Coordinates of C-alpha atoms in Angstrom, one line a residue:
X1 CA 75.0 135.8 -41.7
X2 CA 76.8 133.4 -43.9
X3 CA 79.3 131.3 -41.9
X4 CA 82.5 130.0 -43.4
X5 CA 83.2 126.2 -43.9
X6 CA 84.4 125.7 -40.4
X7 CA 81.2 127.3 -39.0
X8 CA 82.8 129.5 -36.4
X9 CA 85.4 129.3 -33.7
X10 CA 82.7 129.3 -31.0
X11 CA 79.3 127.8 -31.3
X12 CA 77.0 128.5 -28.4
X13 CA 74.4 125.8 -27.8
X14 CA 70.8 126.8 -27.5
X15 CA 70.2 123.6 -25.6
X16 CA 70.8 119.9 -25.6
X17 CA 71.0 117.8 -28.8
X18 CA 67.5 118.2 -30.3
X19 CA 67.2 115.6 -33.0
X20 CA 65.8 112.2 -32.3
X21 CA 66.0 109.1 -34.4
X22 CA 63.7 106.2 -35.1
X23 CA 63.0 102.7 -33.9
X24 CA 62.6 99.5 -35.9
X25 CA 66.3 98.5 -36.4
X26 CA 67.3 95.8 -38.8
X27 CA 71.1 96.2 -39.2
X28 CA 72.8 95.7 -42.6
X29 CA 71.2 93.5 -45.2
X30 CA 73.9 94.5 -47.6
X31 CA 73.5 94.7 -51.3
X32 CA 75.1 94.1 -54.7
X33 CA 77.3 91.3 -55.9
X34 CA 79.9 91.6 -53.2
X35 CA 78.2 92.9 -50.0
X36 CA 80.6 93.8 -47.2
X37 CA 80.0 92.0 -43.9
X38 CA 78.6 94.3 -41.2
X39 CA 81.2 95.7 -38.8
X40 CA 81.1 94.1 -35.3
X41 CA 79.1 96.0 -32.8
X42 CA 80.8 97.9 -30.0
X43 CA 80.7 96.5 -26.5
X44 CA 77.5 98.0 -25.0
X45 CA 76.1 98.9 -28.4
X46 CA 74.1 102.1 -28.7
X47 CA 70.4 101.5 -28.6
X48 CA 68.3 102.7 -31.6
X49 CA 66.9 106.2 -31.0
X50 CA 63.1 106.6 -30.9
X51 CA 61.3 107.3 -34.1
X52 CA 61.5 110.9 -35.1
X53 CA 58.4 111.0 -37.3
X54 CA 54.8 109.7 -36.8
X55 CA 51.8 109.6 -39.1
X56 CA 48.6 111.5 -38.6
X57 CA 46.3 110.2 -41.3
X58 CA 44.1 113.2 -41.0
X59 CA 46.9 115.7 -41.7
X60 CA 47.0 117.3 -45.2
X61 CA 50.5 117.9 -46.5
X62 CA 51.3 121.2 -48.2
X63 CA 52.4 121.7 -51.8
X64 CA 54.5 124.4 -53.3
X65 CA 52.1 126.9 -55.0
X66 CA 53.9 127.0 -58.3
X67 CA 57.2 125.0 -58.4
X68 CA 59.9 126.9 -60.3
X69 CA 62.5 124.8 -62.1
X70 CA 65.8 125.0 -60.4
X71 CA 68.7 126.4 -62.3
X72 CA 70.0 122.9 -63.0
X73 CA 66.5 121.8 -64.2
X74 CA 66.1 124.8 -66.3
X75 CA 69.4 124.4 -68.0
X76 CA 68.7 120.7 -68.7
X77 CA 65.3 121.7 -70.1
X78 CA 66.8 124.3 -72.4
X79 CA 69.4 121.8 -73.6
X80 CA 66.5 119.3 -74.2
X81 CA 64.8 121.9 -76.3
X82 CA 67.9 122.5 -78.4
X83 CA 68.5 118.8 -78.8
X84 CA 65.0 118.1 -80.0
X85 CA 65.2 121.0 -82.5
X86 CA 68.6 120.3 -84.0
X87 CA 70.0 117.0 -82.8
X88 CA 73.1 117.1 -85.0
X89 CA 74.1 120.6 -84.1
X90 CA 73.0 120.5 -80.4
X91 CA 76.4 120.0 -78.8
X92 CA 78.1 122.7 -80.9
X93 CA 75.2 125.1 -80.3
X94 CA 75.2 124.5 -76.6
X95 CA 78.9 125.3 -76.4
X96 CA 78.3 128.5 -78.2
X97 CA 75.6 129.5 -75.7
X98 CA 77.9 129.1 -72.7
X99 CA 78.5 132.8 -72.0
X100 CA 74.8 133.6 -72.0
X101 CA 74.0 130.5 -69.9
X102 CA 76.5 131.6 -67.3
X103 CA 74.6 134.8 -66.7
X104 CA 71.6 133.0 -65.3
X105 CA 71.8 133.4 -61.5
X106 CA 72.6 130.5 -59.2
X107 CA 69.9 129.4 -56.8
X108 CA 70.5 130.2 -53.1
X109 CA 70.9 127.4 -50.6
X110 CA 68.9 128.5 -47.6
X111 CA 69.3 126.4 -44.4
X112 CA 66.3 125.0 -42.7
X113 CA 65.0 126.9 -39.7
X114 CA 67.4 126.3 -36.8
X115 CA 70.3 125.1 -39.0
X116 CA 73.4 127.3 -39.3
X117 CA 74.4 125.8 -42.6
X118 CA 73.3 123.5 -45.4
X119 CA 70.1 123.7 -47.5
X120 CA 69.3 122.6 -51.0
X121 CA 69.3 124.9 -54.0
X122 CA 65.9 123.4 -55.1
X123 CA 64.4 125.1 -52.0
X124 CA 65.0 128.5 -53.6
X125 CA 61.7 129.4 -55.1
X126 CA 62.2 133.1 -55.2
X127 CA 61.7 135.0 -58.5
X128 CA 64.3 137.6 -59.3
X129 CA 64.2 140.2 -62.1
X130 CA 67.6 139.0 -63.2
X131 CA 66.2 135.5 -63.8
X132 CA 63.4 136.9 -66.0
X133 CA 65.7 139.2 -68.0
X134 CA 68.4 136.6 -68.6
X135 CA 65.8 133.9 -69.5
X136 CA 64.3 136.3 -72.1
X137 CA 67.8 136.9 -73.5
X138 CA 68.5 133.2 -73.5
X139 CA 65.2 132.5 -75.3
X140 CA 66.2 135.0 -78.0
X141 CA 69.7 133.7 -78.4
X142 CA 68.6 130.1 -78.7
X143 CA 65.8 131.0 -81.2
X144 CA 68.3 133.0 -83.3
X145 CA 70.7 130.1 -83.3
X146 CA 68.0 127.6 -84.2
X147 CA 67.0 129.7 -87.2
X148 CA 70.3 131.3 -88.1
X149 CA 70.3 129.7 -91.6
X150 CA 67.7 128.4 -94.0
X151 CA 69.1 125.0 -93.5
X152 CA 68.5 125.1 -89.8
X153 CA 65.0 126.6 -90.3
X154 CA 64.2 123.8 -92.8
X155 CA 65.4 121.2 -90.3
X156 CA 62.9 122.6 -87.8
X157 CA 59.9 122.9 -90.1
X158 CA 60.5 120.4 -92.9
X159 CA 60.4 120.7 -96.6
X160 CA 57.2 122.7 -96.6
X161 CA 59.2 125.7 -95.3
X162 CA 61.3 125.9 -98.5
X163 CA 58.9 124.8 -101.2
X164 CA 57.4 127.1 -103.7
X165 CA 54.0 127.1 -102.1
X166 CA 52.9 129.6 -99.4
X167 CA 49.5 128.2 -98.7
X168 CA 51.0 125.5 -96.5
X169 CA 53.3 127.7 -94.5
X170 CA 50.9 128.2 -91.6
X171 CA 50.3 124.4 -91.3
X172 CA 54.0 123.9 -91.5
X173 CA 54.6 126.1 -88.5
X174 CA 51.7 124.6 -86.6
X175 CA 53.1 121.1 -87.1
X176 CA 56.4 122.2 -85.6
X177 CA 54.7 123.9 -82.6
X178 CA 52.5 120.9 -82.0
X179 CA 55.5 118.5 -82.0
X180 CA 58.5 120.4 -80.6
X181 CA 56.4 122.8 -78.5
X182 CA 54.5 120.0 -76.8
X183 CA 57.6 118.2 -75.8
X184 CA 59.3 121.4 -74.6
X185 CA 56.3 122.6 -72.6
X186 CA 55.7 119.0 -71.4
X187 CA 52.0 118.6 -72.3
X188 CA 50.1 118.1 -75.5
X189 CA 49.2 121.5 -76.8
X190 CA 45.6 121.9 -77.6
X191 CA 44.6 123.4 -80.9
X192 CA 43.8 126.9 -79.5
X193 CA 47.3 127.1 -77.9
X194 CA 49.0 126.0 -81.1
X195 CA 47.0 128.7 -82.9
X196 CA 48.0 131.3 -80.3
X197 CA 51.7 130.5 -80.7
X198 CA 51.5 130.4 -84.5
X199 CA 49.7 133.8 -84.6
X200 CA 53.0 135.3 -83.3
X201 CA 54.5 134.8 -86.7
X202 CA 51.8 136.9 -88.3
X203 CA 51.6 136.7 -92.1
X204 CA 55.1 135.2 -92.6
X205 CA 54.9 131.8 -90.8
X206 CA 58.2 130.4 -92.2
X207 CA 60.2 133.6 -92.2
X208 CA 63.3 132.9 -90.0
X209 CA 62.8 135.9 -87.8
X210 CA 59.1 135.0 -87.3
X211 CA 59.9 131.4 -86.4
X212 CA 62.5 132.8 -83.9
X213 CA 59.8 135.0 -82.3
X214 CA 57.7 131.9 -81.8
X215 CA 60.5 129.9 -80.3
X216 CA 61.4 132.8 -78.0
X217 CA 57.9 132.9 -76.7
X218 CA 57.7 129.2 -76.1
X219 CA 60.9 129.3 -74.1
X220 CA 59.6 132.1 -71.9
X221 CA 56.2 130.4 -71.3
X222 CA 55.3 129.7 -67.7
X223 CA 54.8 126.1 -68.8
X224 CA 58.5 126.0 -69.6
X225 CA 59.8 127.9 -66.6
X226 CA 57.6 126.2 -64.0
X227 CA 56.3 122.8 -63.3
X228 CA 52.6 123.7 -63.6
X229 CA 50.1 121.2 -62.1
X230 CA 46.3 121.7 -62.4
X231 CA 45.3 118.1 -61.6
X232 CA 42.4 116.3 -63.3
X233 CA 39.5 117.1 -60.9
X234 CA 38.4 120.7 -60.6
X235 CA 37.2 122.1 -57.3
X236 CA 38.7 119.5 -55.0
X237 CA 41.2 120.1 -52.3
X238 CA 43.5 117.4 -53.7
X239 CA 43.3 116.4 -57.3
X240 CA 45.1 113.5 -59.1
X241 CA 47.8 114.7 -61.5
X242 CA 47.4 114.2 -65.2
X243 CA 49.6 111.6 -67.0
X244 CA 51.8 114.4 -68.3
X245 CA 52.0 116.2 -65.0
X246 CA 53.0 113.0 -63.3
X247 CA 55.6 112.3 -66.0
X248 CA 57.2 115.7 -65.5
X249 CA 57.2 115.4 -61.7
X250 CA 58.8 112.0 -61.9
X251 CA 61.4 113.0 -64.4
X252 CA 62.5 116.2 -62.7
X253 CA 62.6 114.4 -59.4
X254 CA 64.9 111.6 -60.5
X255 CA 66.7 113.1 -63.6
X256 CA 66.5 116.8 -63.2
X257 CA 65.3 116.9 -66.8
X258 CA 62.1 116.7 -68.9
X259 CA 60.5 113.3 -69.7
X260 CA 62.4 111.2 -72.3
X261 CA 60.6 109.5 -75.2
X262 CA 59.8 106.3 -73.2
X263 CA 58.2 108.2 -70.3
X264 CA 56.4 110.5 -72.7
X265 CA 55.0 107.5 -74.5
X266 CA 53.8 106.0 -71.2
X267 CA 52.0 109.2 -70.5
X268 CA 50.5 109.4 -74.0
X269 CA 49.1 105.8 -74.0
X270 CA 47.9 106.1 -70.4
X271 CA 50.0 103.2 -69.0
X272 CA 51.8 105.6 -66.6
X273 CA 48.5 106.0 -64.8
X274 CA 48.4 102.3 -63.9
X275 CA 50.3 100.8 -61.0
X276 CA 52.2 98.4 -63.2
X277 CA 53.0 101.0 -65.8
X278 CA 54.1 103.5 -63.2
X279 CA 56.4 101.0 -61.5
X280 CA 57.8 99.9 -64.9
X281 CA 58.9 103.5 -65.6
X282 CA 60.1 104.1 -62.0
X283 CA 62.3 101.0 -62.1
X284 CA 63.6 101.9 -65.5
X285 CA 64.5 105.4 -64.5
X286 CA 66.2 104.2 -61.3
X287 CA 68.5 102.0 -63.4
X288 CA 69.4 104.8 -65.8
X289 CA 72.7 106.6 -65.6
X290 CA 70.7 109.8 -65.6
X291 CA 69.8 109.2 -62.0
X292 CA 73.2 110.6 -61.2
X293 CA 72.0 114.0 -62.3
X294 CA 69.9 114.3 -59.2
X295 CA 71.9 112.1 -56.8
X296 CA 75.1 114.0 -57.3
X297 CA 73.4 117.3 -56.5
X298 CA 71.6 115.8 -53.5
X299 CA 74.8 114.3 -52.0
X300 CA 76.9 117.4 -52.8
X301 CA 74.4 119.8 -51.1
X302 CA 73.4 117.6 -48.2
X303 CA 77.0 117.0 -47.2
X304 CA 78.1 120.6 -48.3
X305 CA 81.0 119.2 -50.3
X306 CA 81.6 122.3 -52.4
X307 CA 82.3 124.3 -49.2
X308 CA 85.8 122.7 -49.3
X309 CA 88.2 125.5 -50.2
X310 CA 90.8 125.2 -52.9
X311 CA 93.6 122.7 -52.0
X312 CA 96.2 124.9 -53.7
X313 CA 95.2 128.4 -52.5
X314 CA 97.9 128.2 -49.8
X315 CA 100.5 126.5 -52.0
X316 CA 103.0 129.4 -51.4
X317 CA 102.5 129.3 -47.6
X318 CA 105.6 127.8 -45.9
X319 CA 103.5 125.9 -43.3
X320 CA 101.1 124.5 -45.9
X321 CA 104.0 123.5 -48.1
X322 CA 105.8 121.7 -45.3
X323 CA 102.5 120.0 -44.2
X324 CA 101.6 118.8 -47.7
X325 CA 105.1 117.5 -48.6
X326 CA 106.7 117.0 -52.0
X327 CA 103.6 116.6 -54.1
X328 CA 100.9 119.3 -54.0
X329 CA 97.3 118.3 -54.7
X330 CA 95.5 120.0 -57.6
X331 CA 92.1 121.4 -58.3
X332 CA 91.3 118.1 -60.0
X333 CA 92.0 116.4 -56.7
X334 CA 89.4 118.6 -55.0
X335 CA 86.8 117.6 -57.6
X336 CA 87.8 114.0 -57.3
X337 CA 87.1 114.1 -53.5
X338 CA 83.6 115.2 -54.3
X339 CA 83.1 112.6 -56.9
X340 CA 84.4 109.9 -54.5
X341 CA 81.5 110.6 -52.1
X342 CA 78.9 111.0 -54.9
X343 CA 79.9 107.8 -56.5
X344 CA 79.8 106.0 -53.2
X345 CA 76.2 107.0 -52.8
X346 CA 75.3 106.2 -56.5
X347 CA 77.0 102.8 -56.4
X348 CA 75.3 102.0 -53.2
X349 CA 71.9 102.7 -54.8
X350 CA 72.6 100.8 -58.1
X351 CA 74.1 97.8 -56.3
X352 CA 71.2 97.4 -53.9
X353 CA 73.0 98.6 -50.8
X354 CA 71.3 100.1 -47.8
X355 CA 71.7 103.6 -46.2
X356 CA 73.8 101.8 -43.6
X357 CA 76.0 100.4 -46.4
X358 CA 76.6 103.9 -47.7
X359 CA 77.7 105.0 -44.3
X360 CA 80.2 102.2 -44.0
X361 CA 81.2 101.8 -47.7
X362 CA 85.0 100.9 -47.7
X363 CA 85.6 101.4 -51.4
X364 CA 87.5 104.1 -53.3
X365 CA 85.9 105.7 -56.4
X366 CA 88.6 107.8 -57.8
X367 CA 90.8 108.0 -60.9
X368 CA 92.9 110.8 -59.3
X369 CA 96.4 109.6 -58.4
X370 CA 96.8 111.9 -55.4
X371 CA 93.5 110.9 -53.8
X372 CA 94.1 107.2 -54.6
X373 CA 97.5 107.7 -52.8
X374 CA 95.8 109.0 -49.7
X375 CA 93.6 105.9 -49.6
X376 CA 96.5 103.6 -50.5
X377 CA 94.7 102.0 -53.5
X378 CA 95.1 101.9 -57.3
X379 CA 93.2 104.4 -59.3
X380 CA 89.7 103.2 -60.5
X381 CA 88.7 103.5 -64.2
X382 CA 84.9 103.5 -63.4
X383 CA 84.2 100.0 -64.5
X384 CA 84.4 96.8 -62.6
X385 CA 84.7 96.5 -58.8
X386 CA 86.1 99.6 -57.1
X387 CA 89.2 99.0 -55.0
X388 CA 88.7 98.4 -51.3
X389 CA 90.6 100.8 -49.0
X390 CA 92.9 98.6 -47.0
X391 CA 93.0 100.7 -43.8
X392 CA 91.2 99.3 -40.8
X393 CA 91.1 102.7 -39.1
X394 CA 88.9 104.4 -41.7
X395 CA 85.2 104.5 -41.0
X396 CA 83.5 104.9 -44.3
X397 CA 81.7 108.1 -45.1
X398 CA 83.1 110.1 -42.1
X399 CA 86.7 109.4 -43.2
X400 CA 86.4 110.1 -46.9
X401 CA 88.9 112.8 -47.9
X402 CA 86.1 115.3 -48.9
X403 CA 84.8 115.1 -45.3
X404 CA 88.2 115.6 -43.8
X405 CA 90.2 118.0 -46.0
X406 CA 90.2 121.7 -45.1
X407 CA 92.5 123.4 -47.7
X408 CA 94.8 124.4 -44.8
X409 CA 97.3 122.7 -42.6
X410 CA 94.7 122.6 -39.7
X411 CA 92.1 119.8 -39.3
X412 CA 89.2 122.0 -38.1
X413 CA 87.6 119.6 -35.5
X414 CA 84.9 122.2 -34.7
X415 CA 83.7 122.1 -38.3
X416 CA 83.8 118.3 -38.4
X417 CA 82.0 118.0 -35.1
X418 CA 79.3 120.3 -36.4
X419 CA 79.1 118.4 -39.7
X420 CA 78.5 115.1 -37.8
X421 CA 75.8 116.7 -35.6
X422 CA 73.9 118.6 -38.2
X423 CA 74.4 116.9 -41.6
X424 CA 74.7 113.2 -40.4
X425 CA 72.5 113.2 -37.3
X426 CA 70.1 116.1 -38.1
X427 CA 70.8 117.6 -34.7
X428 CA 70.6 121.4 -34.3
X429 CA 73.3 123.5 -32.6
X430 CA 72.5 127.0 -31.5
X431 CA 74.0 130.0 -33.2
X432 CA 77.3 131.4 -32.1
X433 CA 77.4 134.4 -29.9
X434 CA 77.7 137.8 -31.6
X435 CA 81.3 138.2 -30.5
X436 CA 82.4 134.8 -31.8
X437 CA 85.6 134.9 -33.8
X438 CA 85.4 133.8 -37.4
X439 CA 88.9 132.5 -37.3
X440 CA 89.1 128.8 -36.3
X441 CA 91.6 127.7 -33.7
X442 CA 94.8 126.6 -35.3
X443 CA 97.9 124.7 -34.0
X444 CA 101.1 126.5 -33.2
X445 CA 104.7 125.4 -33.2
X446 CA 104.1 124.1 -29.6
X447 CA 100.4 123.5 -29.4
X448 CA 98.3 120.8 -31.1
X449 CA 95.0 121.5 -32.8
X450 CA 93.1 119.7 -30.1
X451 CA 94.9 121.7 -27.4
X452 CA 94.2 125.0 -29.3
X453 CA 90.5 124.1 -29.7
X454 CA 90.1 123.0 -26.1
X455 CA 91.9 126.1 -24.7
X456 CA 89.5 128.4 -26.6
X457 CA 86.2 126.6 -26.3
X458 CA 86.2 124.5 -23.1
X459 CA 85.3 127.2 -20.6
X460 CA 82.6 129.8 -20.0
X461 CA 79.3 129.8 -21.9
X462 CA 80.9 127.9 -24.8
X463 CA 82.1 125.0 -22.8
X464 CA 78.8 123.2 -22.3
X465 CA 78.0 122.9 -26.0
X466 CA 81.6 122.4 -27.2
X467 CA 82.6 119.9 -24.6
X468 CA 79.5 117.8 -24.8
X469 CA 78.3 118.2 -28.4
X470 CA 80.5 119.8 -31.0
X471 CA 84.1 119.0 -30.1
X472 CA 84.0 115.2 -29.3
X473 CA 83.2 113.9 -32.8
X474 CA 85.8 116.2 -34.3
X475 CA 88.4 115.1 -31.8
X476 CA 87.8 111.4 -32.7
X477 CA 88.6 112.3 -36.3
X478 CA 92.0 113.8 -35.4
X479 CA 93.6 110.5 -36.6
X480 CA 93.4 112.1 -40.1
X481 CA 95.2 115.2 -41.2
X482 CA 93.8 118.2 -43.2
X483 CA 94.2 116.2 -46.5
X484 CA 92.5 113.1 -45.1
X485 CA 95.7 111.2 -44.6
X486 CA 96.0 108.9 -41.7
X487 CA 98.3 110.0 -38.9
X488 CA 99.4 109.0 -35.4
X489 CA 101.3 112.2 -34.7
X490 CA 100.5 115.8 -35.5
X491 CA 103.5 117.6 -37.1
X492 CA 103.8 121.2 -35.8
X493 CA 105.5 123.9 -37.7
X494 CA 106.8 127.4 -37.0
X495 CA 105.8 130.2 -39.4
X496 CA 108.7 129.5 -41.6
X497 CA 107.6 125.9 -42.2
X498 CA 110.2 124.2 -40.0
X499 CA 108.9 121.2 -38.1
X500 CA 109.2 121.9 -34.3
X501 CA 107.5 118.9 -32.8
X502 CA 105.4 115.8 -33.6
X503 CA 103.3 114.9 -30.5
X504 CA 101.0 111.9 -30.6
X505 CA 97.4 112.5 -31.7
X506 CA 94.7 112.1 -29.0
X507 CA 91.6 110.7 -30.6
X508 CA 89.8 109.7 -27.5
X509 CA 86.5 111.3 -26.6
X510 CA 83.2 110.7 -24.8
X511 CA 80.6 111.0 -27.6
X512 CA 77.0 111.6 -26.6
X513 CA 74.6 110.8 -29.4
X514 CA 71.2 111.3 -27.7
X515 CA 69.6 111.1 -24.2
X516 CA 72.1 109.1 -22.1
X517 CA 73.6 107.1 -25.1
X518 CA 77.2 108.1 -24.6
X519 CA 80.3 106.0 -25.3
X520 CA 84.1 106.6 -24.7
X521 CA 85.6 105.9 -28.1
X522 CA 88.9 106.6 -29.9
X523 CA 88.5 105.8 -33.5
X524 CA 86.5 106.8 -36.6
X525 CA 85.3 103.2 -37.0
X526 CA 83.8 103.3 -33.5
X527 CA 82.2 106.7 -34.4
X528 CA 80.6 105.3 -37.5
X529 CA 79.3 102.3 -35.6
X530 CA 77.8 104.5 -32.9
X531 CA 76.1 106.7 -35.5
X532 CA 74.7 103.6 -37.3
X533 CA 73.6 101.7 -34.2
X534 CA 71.6 104.8 -33.1
X535 CA 69.8 104.8 -36.4
X536 CA 70.0 108.6 -36.3
X537 CA 71.9 108.6 -39.6
X538 CA 69.2 106.7 -41.4
X539 CA 66.5 109.0 -40.1
X540 CA 68.6 112.0 -41.1
X541 CA 69.1 110.8 -44.7
X542 CA 65.3 110.3 -45.0
X543 CA 64.7 113.9 -43.7
X544 CA 67.3 115.4 -46.0
X545 CA 66.0 113.5 -49.0
X546 CA 62.4 114.6 -48.3
X547 CA 63.6 118.3 -48.4
X548 CA 65.5 117.7 -51.7
X549 CA 62.6 115.8 -53.3
X550 CA 59.9 118.3 -52.3
X551 CA 61.9 121.5 -52.6
X552 CA 60.8 122.6 -49.2
X553 CA 61.3 122.0 -45.5
X554 CA 59.1 119.4 -44.0
X555 CA 56.1 119.9 -41.7
X556 CA 56.4 117.2 -39.0
X557 CA 52.6 117.1 -38.7
X558 CA 51.4 117.5 -42.3
X559 CA 54.2 115.4 -43.8
X560 CA 54.5 112.9 -41.0
X561 CA 53.0 110.0 -42.9
X562 CA 55.5 110.1 -45.7
X563 CA 58.4 111.0 -43.4
X564 CA 57.5 108.1 -41.1
X565 CA 57.4 105.7 -44.1
X566 CA 60.8 107.0 -45.4
X567 CA 62.3 106.7 -42.0
X568 CA 61.2 103.1 -41.6
X569 CA 62.5 102.2 -45.0
X570 CA 65.9 103.8 -44.3
X571 CA 66.2 102.0 -41.0
X572 CA 65.0 98.6 -42.2
X573 CA 68.1 97.7 -44.0
X574 CA 66.2 97.9 -47.3
X575 CA 68.0 99.0 -50.5
X576 CA 68.8 102.8 -50.5
X577 CA 67.0 102.9 -53.8
X578 CA 63.8 102.0 -52.0
X579 CA 64.0 105.3 -50.1
X580 CA 63.8 107.2 -53.4
X581 CA 61.0 104.9 -54.7
X582 CA 59.0 105.5 -51.4
X583 CA 58.7 109.1 -52.3
X584 CA 57.5 108.5 -55.8
X585 CA 55.1 105.7 -54.8
X586 CA 53.5 107.6 -52.0
X587 CA 49.9 108.7 -52.7
X588 CA 50.8 112.3 -52.2
X589 CA 53.3 112.2 -55.1
X590 CA 50.5 111.5 -57.6
X591 CA 48.2 114.3 -56.3
X592 CA 48.2 118.0 -56.2
X593 CA 47.0 119.7 -53.0
X594 CA 45.3 123.0 -53.4
X595 CA 44.8 123.8 -49.7

């Protein structure tokens, strides 16, 4: 069953917290030009959790049999194909294609086994008939647009397509296939394949309809729709990738798109196969703005940002109106909340900050006036230093508005507690019982949110899990309302939107992280420190990024060596960028396993 954003009113634990962390703690090296000093540790700081992953050098990691391009990657590849064919018309043509592009089905985000929510769209490797049908239609539409006029056809094929000679028509078409087709299919087409594609045009190689048929076929080739890897050594269980296979793997990993000219050139001249050449390309790609193409998707899906409902759906509800106040947020504010988190991660990476720095990042990254007002900062234009949020009660990531807003007047502490456990600590919580309500506890005109949640979840079979695992992190975050604004009281309303009371907010809770590591805290800052000191967050980021990078759920045995290395990097205080580089530099990245 698909659970709503707030998970469920009742979550029945299958057992104790089940996610361990890692040892090897080196807290906060900072990064960038203006690194922030590490926050002071709590009295009786939480001890780093044990390492979650270990390396068995004899284990053989698995590979996806035939990696299908995700929807995002496929759309970027299609746009690349259009851009290489008709650079000057590409933007206008792409806009014209929008209705057909929208028909391609979205990938499904399937949670990992044992998780109730989450998952990455890259993990959807299913093949649907709808995908095949729509891609065929897209190939036809793109081909027809690229050849819609003699001028466009001539741009594709060159002057030989319109001269008075016919003897050179076949060679004209083959030159186009060898150039454009190789880049679109991401490997140098051998003569026999160029011939096979050209044969589709029959006896009229430069006829516009014939050229369109060739383009349609190229865009529906398995080499276009999948990331095919044969390796360079036949008959072995694990074979090194070719230069062009490696270029594609690296490009789709970091940019969600086909190799650019520089990466293609490095594959062509062989430099990509050398350690220095590979590192040169990796460093270049990590510094490119195109890195955001993958990082935004990773952060959005890891933290489930787009599960936040509309902030204006309840704009006519009297309680929501009274809660929000004079100025209603907009749909643009919701988008800005997502971008605030995404830009925090991206700027941490490009500035040299660590995973820990991302968790504690105190800056605001928004041009939206409403969100900037929540943070008490000026809007940011995207250049220069981002403004620092002045509040001393915010705790970095866990108190960004996207993590706190609910689209209602209620704060949903159950959802927030589950988010901390599952998305930030990689701890699993058992499924709710069959009779669990799908309506979250809400405050009344006389009862606070915390009181309503406690009344409904503290007893019976639900109490053990809610009291010890789910509710406490959510209660600590009650110092922020359902828009992410700081508060010391909770305003209660009757159904007509009249304020009936404003009791003080109770943010105290005993938070158990793992084993016996429990602390009585009362602020989001303390919660962030606990999470960081345990190093569970660092281990969890490594685990989530592995899934995103490999488009599959990890095997703790087969993938233990890479996971252990990623975990160590994340916990060491090294730049967060090194976590991404660790994946690309690992020996398994440059090989294809056929076991």
